[in-house]
Amino acid sequence: MATTTFSPPFTRPEDVAGQLRSQGYAVLSPQDMAEWSGCALTQLQSIAPDWAELPPDEFLKDGGRYRRRRHACFEVQAGHVVQVPHRAHWQPLEYNALHGGMERWFAPMTAETVARPVWSQLLTALAGVCDAVFAGADAPARWFVEAHQFRIDTTDGIGRPTPEGAHRDGVDLVAVFLVERQGVKGGETRVFEAAGPAGQRFTLSAPWSLMLLDDARMIHETTPIQPLVPGGYRDTLVVTCRRGGFQGADVVGDVPAGPPVKAP
């Protein structure tokens, strides 16, 4: 049976901030994302192999084994990116009914990944659009950034990119980069107004396409994936930006903060 997919409603790079203000979301094609962020696609593609080494997510309450994950936290302001000591990822039950209210200590992102110049360029671009859309006269603001590398696989049949269902994250901006998609069907992105009837559905299929969301205004989810060939998977990079601090208690692990990194 054929699977119906909907093309993403792409935004031009110069219209990203305006689209976020007016509609609460923006979607960029890989080429436009590269122009908008100042990152060459070849540089971005060079970090994609890092997703092959992700360890299992040990905190899935549905008992699944379909998600692999790494996590890291940063502070970004005025072009300066500083990795902070490793800490738990925490969300309130209000935003994540399945996994909220618990400290989840995911494996940290590797030093090799976060040391690449393209990494700080990406975070600086995201902080810049946050300044333009959310900070107002306070720009450049200090943004507390969490990054998550995900691989959703289909080894056991179905993989669930958002097992918690349609949700918000309790932050200012959510950025979802599609890193790779191999041998799967499904994985449709759905975004809805939190306080209205409007919504969109589309499938991100091109590596390094990007969806940006105003988290206060929009609810989002991604439908399950199923294998078209053995070993099919979907890789994403999810980055959230929040003013005022990270969510949860100020607890950190024993991984020291990385050195300050200034985007070129």
Backbone as a ProteinNet text record, in pm:
[ID]
protein_1_A
[PRIMARY]
MATTTFSPPFTRPEDVAGQLRSQGYAVLSPQDMAEWSGCALTQLQSIAPDWAELPPDEFLKDGGRYRRRRHACFEVQAGHVVQVPHRAHWQPLEYNALHGGMERWFAPMTAETVARPVWSQLLTALAGVCDAVFAGADAPARWFVEAHQFRIDTTDGIGRPTPEGAHRDGVDLVAVFLVERQGVKGGETRVFEAAGPAGQRFTLSAPWSLMLLDDARMIHETTPIQPLVPGGYRDTLVVTCRRGGFQGADVVGDVPAGPPVKAP
[TERTIARY]
84.5	0	87.7	55.8	133.8	114.4	221.4	216.2	208	106.2	90.9	178.8	255	336.7	305.5	326.4	302.8	435.1	457.6	582.4	587.4	704.1	715.2	685.2	625.9	600.4	725.1	819.1	948.4	939.5	1027	1040.7	1174.8	1180.3	1307.5	1392.7	1524	1610.8	1582.9	1557.7	1536.5	1402.5	1314.1	1180.9	1164.3	1271.4	1258.3	1203.3	1263	1217.6	1073.1	1038.2	902	801.6	840.2	751.3	729.1	834.6	820.2	727	740.1	654	508.3	485.1	347.7	278.3	352.6	290.7	331.1	439.8	484.3	576.8	606.1	698.1	757	869.3	932.2	1005.3	1006.2	1072.8	1167.6	1289.7	1392.4	1441.5	1459.5	1523.5	1671.2	1740.5	1883	1965	1943.6	2021.7	1992.5	1864.6	1829.3	1872.8	1869.8	1918.8	2067.5	2143.3	2286.5	2311.7	2234.8	2249.5	2213.2	2103.2	2056.6	2155.4	2212.7	2301.2	2446.7	2482.6	2622.8	2707	2642.2	2711.6	2708	2821.1	2825.2	2765.5	2688.3	2629.2	2735.4	2849.4	2955.8	3006.3	3012	3052.5	2948.5	2822.3	2716.5	2715.4	2731.7	2731.2	2849.3	2955.3	3072.8	3047.4	2945.6	2917.5	2810.8	2745.3	2638.4	2685	2809.2	2851.4	2852.5	2855	2854.5	2728.3	2619.6	2493	2499.9	2594.8	2606.4	2657.5	2711.5	2771.9	2690	2563.9	2483.2	2448.4	2456	2416.5	2265.7	2212.5	2067.6	2016.9	1894.7	1821.5	1766.6	1814.4	1777.2	1654.9	1586.3	1478.9	1341.3	1325.7	1197.3	1097.6	993.1	895.9	803.4	800.2	715.6	786.3	908.4	981.7	1048.1	1042.7	1098.2	1250.4	1305.7	1450.9	1485.1	1398.4	1409.6	1483.5	1522.5	1582	1723.6	1814.5	1952.2	1973	2065.2	2062.3	2190.5	2231.1	2330.9	2277.7	2334.5	2279.1	2393.2	2379.5	2478	2409.9	2469.2	2411.9	2515.5	2465.1	2551	2485	2567.1	2518.1	2571.5	2483.2	2519.6	2474.7	2566.4	2532.8	2630.5	2576.9	2656	2769.1	2738.7	2837.3	2932	2919.4	3005.6	2928.7	2988.8	2928.5	3014.6	2956.1	3028.8	2953.1	3020.9	2959.2	2964.7	2852.9	2846.6	2862.7	2890.8	2905.2	2781.7	2806.6	2697.6	2593.1	2465.6	2356.9	2241.2	2148.8	2031.4	1938.8	1869.7	1759.9	1633.5	1560.7	1441.6	1331.7	1209	1090.9	978.9	892.7	778.2	672.9	590.4	481.9	387.1	379.2	293.4	330	459.6	505.2	534	564.1	594.3	527.9	407.3	329.8	393.3	473.2	533.7	663.5	751.2	883.6	910	809.6	828.9	846.5	907.3	923	1035.3	1120.5	1231.7	1361.4	1470.6	1601	1649.1	1677.2	1725.8	1870.3	1959.6	2103	2144.5	2138.7	2178.7	2330.2	2383.1	2525.7	2558.6	2672.8	2707.4	2749.5	2726.8	2780	2932.3	2993.3	3138.2	3209.4	3329.9	3410.9	3441.6	3458.7	3490	3375	3251.6	3136.3	3124.7	3129.3	3106	3225.9	3343.1	3460.7	3463.6	3378.3	3379.8	3329.9	3396.5	3353.4	3208.2	3159.4	3022.1	2921.7	2961.2	2870.4	2842.1	2946.6	2924.2	2853.2	2875.4	2802.7	2652.6	2613.8	2472.3	2409	2475	2418.6	2411.7	2510.7	2508.8	2393.5	2367.4	2255.5	2122.9	2107.3	1983	1966.2	2073.4	2065	2032.1	2083.1	2055.1	1908.6	1844.4	1701.3	1620.3	1665.8	1599	1606.3	1723.4	1735.4	1635.8	1623.2	1536.8	1389.4	1350.4	1207.9	1162.2	1244.9	1200.2	1261.3	1381.6	1454.2	1417.5	1376.6	1341.9	1459	1433.7	1537.4	1649.5	1628.8	1731.3	1834.8	1821.4	1917.1	2053.5	2165.7	2169.3	2150.2	2056.9	2025.9	2117.7	2113.3	2185	2088.7	2125.3	2037.2	2093.1	2006.4	2041.8	1995.4	2092	2069.7	2093.7	1997	2014.5	2011.2	2106.3	2115.9	2101	2023.5	1996.1	2019.5	2109.6	2125.5	2035.4	1949.4	1858.6	1878.6	1875.3	1852.3	1731.6	1627.6	1510.9	1523	1534.8	1553.4	1429.7	1430.3	1314.1	1351.5	1453.1	1498.2	1385.9	1303.9	1193.2	1059.7	1064.4	941.4	907.1	855.8	812.6	904.8	942.7	1018.7	934.7	941.2	856.4	943.2	946.3	1025.4	974.6	843.1	787	691.5	744.9	657.5	564.1	595.5	508.1	387.6	383.3	272.8	292.1	184.9	190.3	221.5	318	366.8	432.9	461	550.9	668	776.4	897.9	927.9	852.5	877.8	996.2	1024.4	1137.5	1085.7	1177.2	1138.2	1136.9	1248.2	1261.7	1295.2	1230.8	1266.8	1313.9	1429.7	1483.8	1501.2	1443.9	1454.4	1521.3	1643.1	1716.3	1700.9	1660.1	1667.1	1809.4	1877.5	2016.4	2023.9	1941.8	1940.9	1812.3	1771.6	1652.1	1677.9	1680.1	1716.1	1618.3	1555.6	1479.8	1359.7	1287.7	1169.7	1054.5	935.7	817	755.6	671.2	615.9	704	701.5	781.6	729.1	597.1	536.8	540	581.8	584.9	448.6	397.9	269.9	287.2	244.2	251.2	112.4	74.3	-58.3	-47	-136.2	-144.3	-188.1	-120.4	-158.5	-291.4	-325	-446.7	-532.6	-535.6	-613.7	-632.3	-703.9	-737.2	-636.1	-543.9	-456.6	-350.8	-313	-208.4	-149.4	-35.8	31.6	84	90.7	153	240.3	359.1	453.8	561.4	638.8	745.6	880.5	968.8	1106.3	1180.5	1235.4	1302	1444.5	1477.2	1610.6	1703.6	1821.2	1914.7	1947.8	1939.2	1967.2	1857.9	1737.7	1622.5	1594.2	1525.9	1513	1372.5	1318.4	1194.2	1223.5	1176.5	1188.3	1049.1	1034.1	904.3	913.1	814	790.1	717	787	733.6	613.4	604.7	490.4	361.8	375	257.4	221.5	316.6	295.8	315.5	231.7	244.1	296.8	383.5	439.7	451.5	455.9	480.3	530.9	589	629.6	572.5	508	442.2	544.8	507.2	599.6	654.7	770.8	830.9	827.8	820.6	826.4	931.1	989.5	1097.8	1046.6	1115.1	1098.6	1202	1316.3	1423.5	1474.3	1535.9	1590.1	1691.3	1679.5	1774.5	1742.9	1622.2	1586.4	1590.5	1623	1634.3	1609.3	1591.2	1573	1657.9	1750	1839.7	1797.7	1793.3	1762.7	1854.5	1866.9	1930.5	1823.4	1793.8	1694.5	1767.9	1748.7	1813.6	1705	1708.1	1612.3	1687.4	1624.6	1681.9	1582.6	1633	1544.9	1614.6	1541.9	1595.3	1569.8	1656.2	1632.8	1692.9	1747.5	1810.5	1760	1828	1784.5	1665.7	1586.7	1476	1527.9	1462.3	1497.7	1596	1623.8	1718.4	1856.3	1935.8	2068.9	2166.8	2150.9	2238.8	2320.4	2448.6	2539.1	2617.3	2671.6	2753.3	2899.7	2986	3127.7	3203.4	3130.7	3197.8	3223.3	3349	3377.1	3326.6	3307	3265.4	3373.6	3332.9	3428.6	3475.5	3581	3630.7	3534.8	3539.1	3457.3	3494.2	3393.3	3414.8	3346.7	3419.8	3361.1	3342.2	3221.7	3194	3278	3335.4	3414.9	3327.9
-119.3	0	123.8	220	341.9	427	497.1	585	729	801.5	941.3	1027.9	1117.2	1211.5	1352.5	1448	1587.9	1662.6	1746.6	1821.2	1928.7	1956.2	2061	2198.6	2287.7	2425.6	2511.7	2504.5	2567.2	2719.8	2775.8	2919.6	2963.8	3084.5	3138.5	3182.1	3177.2	3211.2	3348.8	3446.8	3582.9	3600.2	3502.1	3512.9	3431	3369.3	3276.9	3345.8	3458.3	3524.8	3571.9	3629.3	3673.9	3560.4	3446.5	3330.4	3276	3273	3228.7	3320.9	3450.6	3545	3530.7	3515.7	3517.4	3382.2	3272.6	3140.6	3046.9	3078.3	2993.4	2880.9	2868.8	2765.6	2809.7	2748.7	2771.4	2644.2	2613.3	2493	2535.2	2486.4	2522.2	2398.9	2411.7	2306.3	2300.5	2192.7	2184.5	2301.4	2337.9	2446.8	2579.2	2604.6	2728.9	2726.4	2609.9	2599.9	2633.3	2583.8	2612.1	2761.6	2824.4	2968.9	3045.7	3006.7	3075.4	3064.3	2946.9	2921.4	2956.3	2972.5	2994.4	2868.7	2752.1	2623.7	2556	2517.2	2444.1	2304.6	2259.4	2126.3	2017.7	2036.3	1936.1	1925.7	2038.7	2035.3	1963.2	1990.9	1925.1	1775.6	1738.1	1596.5	1523.5	1596.6	1532.5	1484.8	1540.6	1494.2	1385.2	1358.4	1258.1	1119.5	1075.2	942.6	928.1	1039.8	1031.4	964.2	968.4	907.9	754.3	696	550	492.9	578.4	531	569	600.7	640.8	519.8	533.2	423.5	419.9	309.4	299.4	399.3	446.1	525.2	428	441.2	347.8	392.1	498	554.7	545.3	462.8	452.8	376.5	444.6	381.9	285	290.7	194.8	61.2	49.4	-75.4	-96.7	3.7	-10.2	-7	-56.6	-55.8	14.5	101.1	159	293.4	346.3	480.6	477.2	541.1	564.4	714.8	755.2	897.8	943.2	1065.8	1138.8	1279.1	1344.2	1470.3	1558.9	1689.4	1784.7	1919.1	2001.9	2132.3	2242.5	2359.9	2473	2601.9	2703.5	2840.3	2919.5	2996.1	3068.5	3212.7	3305.2	3447.3	3523.9	3607.1	3698	3625.8	3508.4	3435.6	3349.5	3348.1	3265.5	3140.8	3025.3	2896.2	2828.7	2797.5	2730.7	2605	2490.6	2367.2	2366	2334.3	2330.3	2186.1	2165.1	2027.2	1943.5	1815.4	1725	1722.6	1722.1	1729.6	1642.9	1616.9	1538.7	1621	1552.4	1613.6	1594.8	1704.6	1699.8	1782.9	1730.2	1802.2	1780.5	1880.3	1859.3	1772.3	1708.9	1626.1	1706.2	1834.9	1921.9	1915.9	1897.5	1895.9	1755.7	1662.6	1526.7	1429.3	1387.5	1302.1	1164.7	1119.4	986.1	987.2	1083	1083.6	1205.6	1289.1	1406.9	1372.8	1466.5	1450.9	1359.9	1317.7	1228.7	1280.7	1260.7	1298.3	1187.2	1223.1	1125	1158.5	1070.1	1090.5	1016.4	1086.5	1026.3	1034.7	948.8	954.4	1090.4	1148.9	1280.1	1271.7	1379.3	1389.5	1382.3	1330.8	1313.2	1446.8	1453.3	1575.2	1606.1	1501	1521.8	1590.9	1554.3	1615.3	1762.8	1797.6	1936.6	2026.4	1966.8	2048	2092.9	2035.3	2073.9	2218.1	2299.6	2439	2452.4	2357.7	2368	2356.8	2291	2276	2411.3	2488.5	2619	2713.3	2698.3	2779.3	2753	2626.2	2592.8	2654.4	2639.5	2691.5	2843.2	2907.4	3052.8	3099.8	3029.9	3066.4	3052.9	2946.6	2928.1	3034.9	3068.2	3174.9	3308.3	3328.9	3452.8	3468.2	3361	3372.1	3384.5	3324.6	3343.6	3491	3552.7	3694.5	3776.1	3744.3	3821.7	3803.5	3683.9	3653.1	3669.4	3632	3623.9	3727.3	3777.9	3858	4005.4	4059	4199.8	4289.7	4387.4	4485.2	4423.5	4302.8	4237.5	4162.6	4160	4088.1	4159.9	4083.6	3937.5	3879.1	3786.7	3723.3	3603.4	3552.7	3429.9	3313.8	3220.4	3108.2	2979.4	2906.3	2777	2670.4	2600.9	2516.7	2370.3	2285.5	2140.5	2078.8	1991.4	1924	1774.1	1711.9	1568.4	1505.6	1410.3	1327.4	1204.6	1180.1	1066	975.3	846.4	749.8	665.1	666.7	580.8	467.9	344	231.8	142.7	50.2	-37.3	-184.2	-210.4	-347.7	-436.4	-380.2	-457	-430	-366.6	-342.5	-196.5	-137.4	1.6	85.3	202.3	298.7	423.1	479	593.3	716.1	812.1	933.2	1014.4	1015.5	1089.9	999	909.5	815.9	885.7	1009.3	1084.9	1145	1134.5	1189.3	1336.8	1402.4	1545.3	1620.9	1713.3	1774.6	1909.1	1979.1	2093.7	2057.2	2135.8	2102.4	2194.3	2304.2	2393.8	2485.8	2521.2	2605.6	2720.3	2800.6	2905.6	2853.6	2796	2748.4	2600.5	2527.8	2388.7	2382.5	2323.1	2304.5	2155.4	2106.5	1965.2	1955.4	1903.5	1880	1733.6	1705.6	1568.5	1543.6	1448.7	1418.5	1311	1207.8	1099.2	1020.4	958.6	875.1	763	639.2	526	410.6	365.3	241.6	238.3	352.1	354.6	425.6	398.1	474.8	531.1	632.1	700.3	817.2	850.8	962.8	1096.5	1111	1237	1336.1	1457.7	1564.7	1633.3	1658.4	1726.5	1838.6	1958.7	2074	2136.2	2177	2231.9	2354.9	2449.5	2561.5	2510.9	2557.9	2517.1	2579.3	2694.7	2764.1	2800	2711	2739.3	2615.6	2629.1	2512.3	2478.2	2568.6	2549.7	2444	2372.3	2271.8	2241.3	2174.3	2133.6	1992.6	1919.3	1787.4	1777.4	1720.2	1707.4	1607.9	1565.9	1469.3	1530.3	1538.2	1578.9	1458.8	1473.8	1360.2	1390.8	1517.4	1554.2	1580.1	1517.2	1540.2	1688	1731	1866.5	1965.7	1916.2	2005.1	2033.2	2145	2195.3	2247.1	2212.8	2271.9	2349.2	2474.3	2558.8	2583.7	2578.5	2595.9	2694.9	2783.5	2861.8	2768.7	2720.2	2612.8	2657.2	2785.4	2831.2	2828.3	2836.9	2847.4	2718.3	2627.4	2512.1	2380.3	2284.3	2145.3	2064.4	1966.2	1890.4	1741.9	1661.6	1518.3	1465	1346.7	1275.2	1134.8	1090.6	960.8	847.1	726.2	612.8	580.8	517	468.9	316.6	262.9	118.7	89.2	-30	-59.6	-88.5	-33.7	-75.3	-180.1	-174.4	-273	-304	-418.7	-448.1	-341.2	-299.9	-203.7	-59.1	-28.7	109.8	197	324.8	415.2	559.5	645.6	789.8	863.1	946.9	1021.9	1168.2	1224.6	1366.1	1429.9	1560.2	1643.2	1739	1733.4	1822.6	1915.7	2045.7	2146.8	2237.3	2260.5	2352.1	2469.5	2587.1	2709.1	2767.9	2808	2857.2	2970	3074.1	3180.6	3148.3	3200.5	3189.6	3069	2976.1	2858.6	2729.6	2621.8	2489.2	2445.9	2355.1	2301.5	2201.6	2198.4	2098.9	2151.4	2067.5	2102.4	2122	2206.1	2236.4	2127.8	2011.1	1898.4	1866.5	1838.3	1810.6	1684.3	1626.2	1506.9	1542.1	1441.5	1463.2	1489.6	1523.6	1560.9	1709.4	1755.3	1898.1	1978.3	2107.6	2196.1	2203.8	2212.9	2230.3	2374	2400.4	2536.4	2621	2754.4	2840	2823.7	2825.7	2813.3	2930.4	3005.1	3117.9	3077.9	3097	3060	3145.4	3084.4	3161.7	3258.6
0	0	0	-85.7	-94.8	30.9	69.7	184.5	136.4	179.8	142.7	231	168.3	243.1	196.4	285.1	255.5	258.9	158.9	150.3	258.5	312.3	414.5	355.9	435.8	393.1	415	323.2	343.9	349.7	432	451.6	394.7	339.6	291.7	410.4	397.4	511.7	569.6	484.1	533.3	604.3	592.1	651.6	779.4	827.6	940.5	1065.1	1104.7	1227.3	1213	1098	1077	1077.5	1019.2	1017.1	1158.1	1238.7	1376.6	1454.5	1433	1504.4	1461.3	1330.5	1280.6	1290.8	1265.2	1258.3	1371.3	1441.2	1551	1509	1379.1	1332.2	1198.8	1163.9	1033.7	994.9	865.9	815.3	702.9	708.8	611.6	537.7	406.1	327.7	365.3	332.9	368.3	314	188.6	129.6	199.5	228.7	296.8	442.6	505.4	642.4	646.3	548.4	543.5	525.1	436.5	416.1	542.2	604.8	724.9	841.1	859.2	972.8	945.8	817.7	784.1	790	787.2	794.4	657.4	607.2	481.4	501	403.2	415.2	426.8	361.9	372.7	516.5	586.6	727.3	812.6	785.9	861.1	834.6	710.6	676.5	739	769.9	828.9	971.2	1039.4	1175.9	1178.7	1065.9	1063.6	1108.5	1075.3	1123.4	1274.6	1348.5	1494.9	1547.4	1469.3	1514.1	1515.1	1445	1441.2	1572.8	1660.2	1784.9	1907.7	1891.4	2006.6	2092.9	2226.7	2315.8	2335.4	2386.1	2408.1	2510.6	2488.1	2586.5	2691.1	2813.1	2919.3	2998.5	2955.7	3035.9	2969.9	2869.2	2801.6	2888.9	2932.3	3021.4	2949.7	2816	2744.6	2722.2	2773.8	2761.9	2626.6	2540.2	2406.1	2404.4	2293.6	2272.9	2141.7	2098.1	1964.8	1961.3	2078.4	2078.8	2134.5	2061.4	2105.4	2117.8	2210.1	2244.8	2314	2285.3	2363.2	2389.8	2492.3	2541.2	2590.3	2569.9	2622.3	2641.6	2729.6	2762.7	2744.1	2705.4	2671.8	2717.5	2731.8	2744.8	2626.3	2564	2442.5	2456.8	2430.6	2433.7	2346.3	2257.7	2175.1	2101.1	2045.6	1968.2	2047.7	2178.8	2264.2	2307.2	2283.9	2317.1	2423	2537.2	2645.3	2683.7	2679.9	2727	2879	2942.9	3089.5	3136.4	3264.9	3314.4	3283.4	3259.1	3223.2	3333.2	3293.2	3387.8	3339.1	3429.8	3394.3	3305.7	3216.8	3142	3224.6	3244.6	3328.7	3266.2	3269	3223.5	3324.3	3344.3	3432.2	3365.2	3445.9	3392.4	3304.3	3329.8	3249.4	3101	3072.8	2935	2882.7	2969	2925.1	3022	2986	3075.9	3094.1	2997.4	3006.1	3085.1	3056.2	3118.2	3205.5	3228.5	3311.6	3459	3532	3675.6	3718	3624.3	3659.1	3596.9	3670	3616.9	3524.5	3401.2	3304.2	3268.2	3309.4	3286.7	3159.4	3049.2	2922.5	2905	2821.1	2789.5	2728.5	2765.7	2710.4	2564.4	2492.1	2357.2	2363.2	2259.9	2261.3	2244.7	2299.1	2286.7	2141.1	2060.5	1919.2	1845.6	1881.2	1814.5	1848.1	1976	2015	1985.4	1958.7	1926.5	1780.6	1697.1	1555.7	1541.3	1458.9	1441.3	1398.2	1317.2	1269.9	1385.1	1493.4	1606.8	1670.7	1698.3	1758.9	1662.8	1533.1	1436.2	1443.8	1453.9	1464	1589	1702.5	1826.6	1825.3	1765.3	1755.3	1667.7	1557.8	1470.5	1543.6	1620.7	1695.4	1803	1872.3	1972.4	1905.9	1785	1714.5	1680.6	1633.7	1603.2	1731.7	1840.4	1969.5	2013	1994.7	2025.4	1944	1814.7	1726.1	1758.5	1801.7	1820	1964.4	2060.7	2199.5	2294.3	2264.8	2363.2	2362.1	2247.9	2239.6	2272.7	2357.9	2392.4	2474.8	2527.1	2609.5	2527	2395.2	2311.3	2313.6	2308.6	2306.3	2445.9	2455.5	2582.4	2606.8	2727.8	2763.7	2746.7	2658.4	2626	2684.3	2750.9	2809.3	2710.3	2654.4	2537.3	2572.7	2536.6	2549.1	2410.6	2384	2254.7	2274.8	2185.5	2192.7	2056.3	2050.8	1930.8	1946.5	1849.3	1853.7	1732.8	1755.9	1649.3	1689.5	1605.1	1623.5	1523.7	1573.3	1481.7	1479.4	1386.8	1366.5	1383.2	1463.7	1484.3	1537.2	1625.9	1684.8	1616.7	1498.7	1424.2	1413.2	1520.6	1519.7	1607.8	1557.6	1636.1	1658	1778.2	1814.2	1842.3	1750.9	1775.7	1894.6	1916.9	2030.9	2107.7	2189.1	2261.8	2358.7	2397.7	2487.3	2416.4	2282	2204.8	2176	2134.6	2106	2235.1	2228.8	2351.4	2324.3	2430.6	2432.6	2523.5	2516.3	2590.4	2707.8	2724.1	2835.8	2814.1	2688	2653	2565.9	2511.7	2417.5	2274.7	2230.7	2092.9	2091	2000.3	1971.2	1825.7	1804.3	1669.4	1644.4	1535.8	1499.2	1362.7	1359.8	1235.7	1197.3	1075.5	1025.9	978.5	1040.9	1005.7	897.6	909.5	810.3	826.6	717.7	717.5	618.2	665.5	581.5	601.3	493	493.7	583.8	596.8	683.3	612.7	662.5	625.7	752.2	737.5	853.7	892.8	1020.1	1067	1018.9	1017.2	975.9	1092	1063.4	1162.7	1165.9	1286.4	1303.3	1404.7	1368	1456.3	1464.5	1585.8	1610.8	1699.2	1680	1772.1	1909.6	2013.1	2148.3	2190.4	2132.8	2172.9	2052	1954	1834.5	1750.1	1637.7	1557.2	1448	1417.9	1301.6	1327	1220.4	1230	1094.1	1093.3	970.8	988	878.5	878.1	754.2	773.2	662.9	703.8	607.1	633.4	598.2	696	670.1	612.8	494.2	429.4	385.7	362.9	313.9	431.6	434.3	544	562.2	687	733	696.6	669.6	675.9	823.4	848.9	985.9	1011.4	1127.9	1176.4	1304.1	1309.8	1427.8	1483.4	1617.1	1681.4	1796	1804.2	1923.9	2020.5	2121.7	2205.5	2288.6	2320.5	2398.5	2317.4	2185.8	2099.5	2028	2013.5	1927.6	2002.3	1969.9	2015	1897.1	1923.1	1811.6	1845.2	1741.5	1754.2	1620.4	1623.9	1503.6	1510.7	1404.8	1405.6	1402.8	1445.5	1446.1	1306.9	1306.2	1181.8	1178.9	1057.4	1034.9	928	930.9	836.2	695.5	598	458.8	422.1	491.2	476.9	617.3	640.2	772.9	815.8	940.3	994.4	964	917.8	889.6	1014.3	996.5	1111.1	1068.6	1168.1	1148	1251.4	1205.5	1293.4	1297.3	1416.4	1431.8	1535.3	1524.2	1625.9	1675.3	1804.3	1864.6	1960.1	1939.7	2022.9	2079.1	2210.5	2272.5	2334.1	2328.9	2385.4	2484.5	2599.8	2707.2	2782.1	2814.2	2897.4	3044.4	3132.3	3274.7	3341.5	3266.2	3325.8	3265.5	3297.1	3254.9	3340.1	3288.3	3365.9	3468.2	3583.6	3683.6	3785.4	3886.1	3991.3	3931.4	3994.3	3941.9	3984.7	3925.3	3954.9	3830.7	3854	3743.2	3771.5	3666.7	3680.4	3693.9	3673.3	3694.6	3564.4	3458.7	3334.7	3338.4	3333.6	3348.7	3230.6	3255.7	3148.3	3042.7	2919.2	2810.7	2804.6	2728.9	2717.5	2636.1	2658.7	2575.2	2428.7	2343.2	2200.4	2134.1	2053.9	1982.5	1837.8	1787.7	1648.2	1555.9	1450.2	1356.8	1279.3
[MASK]
++++++++++++++++++++++++++++++++++++++++++++++++++++++++++++++++++++++++++++++++++++++++++++++++++++++++++++++++++++++++++++++++++++++++++++++++++++++++++++++++++++++++++++++++++++++++++++++++++++++++++++++++++++++++++++++++++++++++++++++++++++++++++++++++++++++++

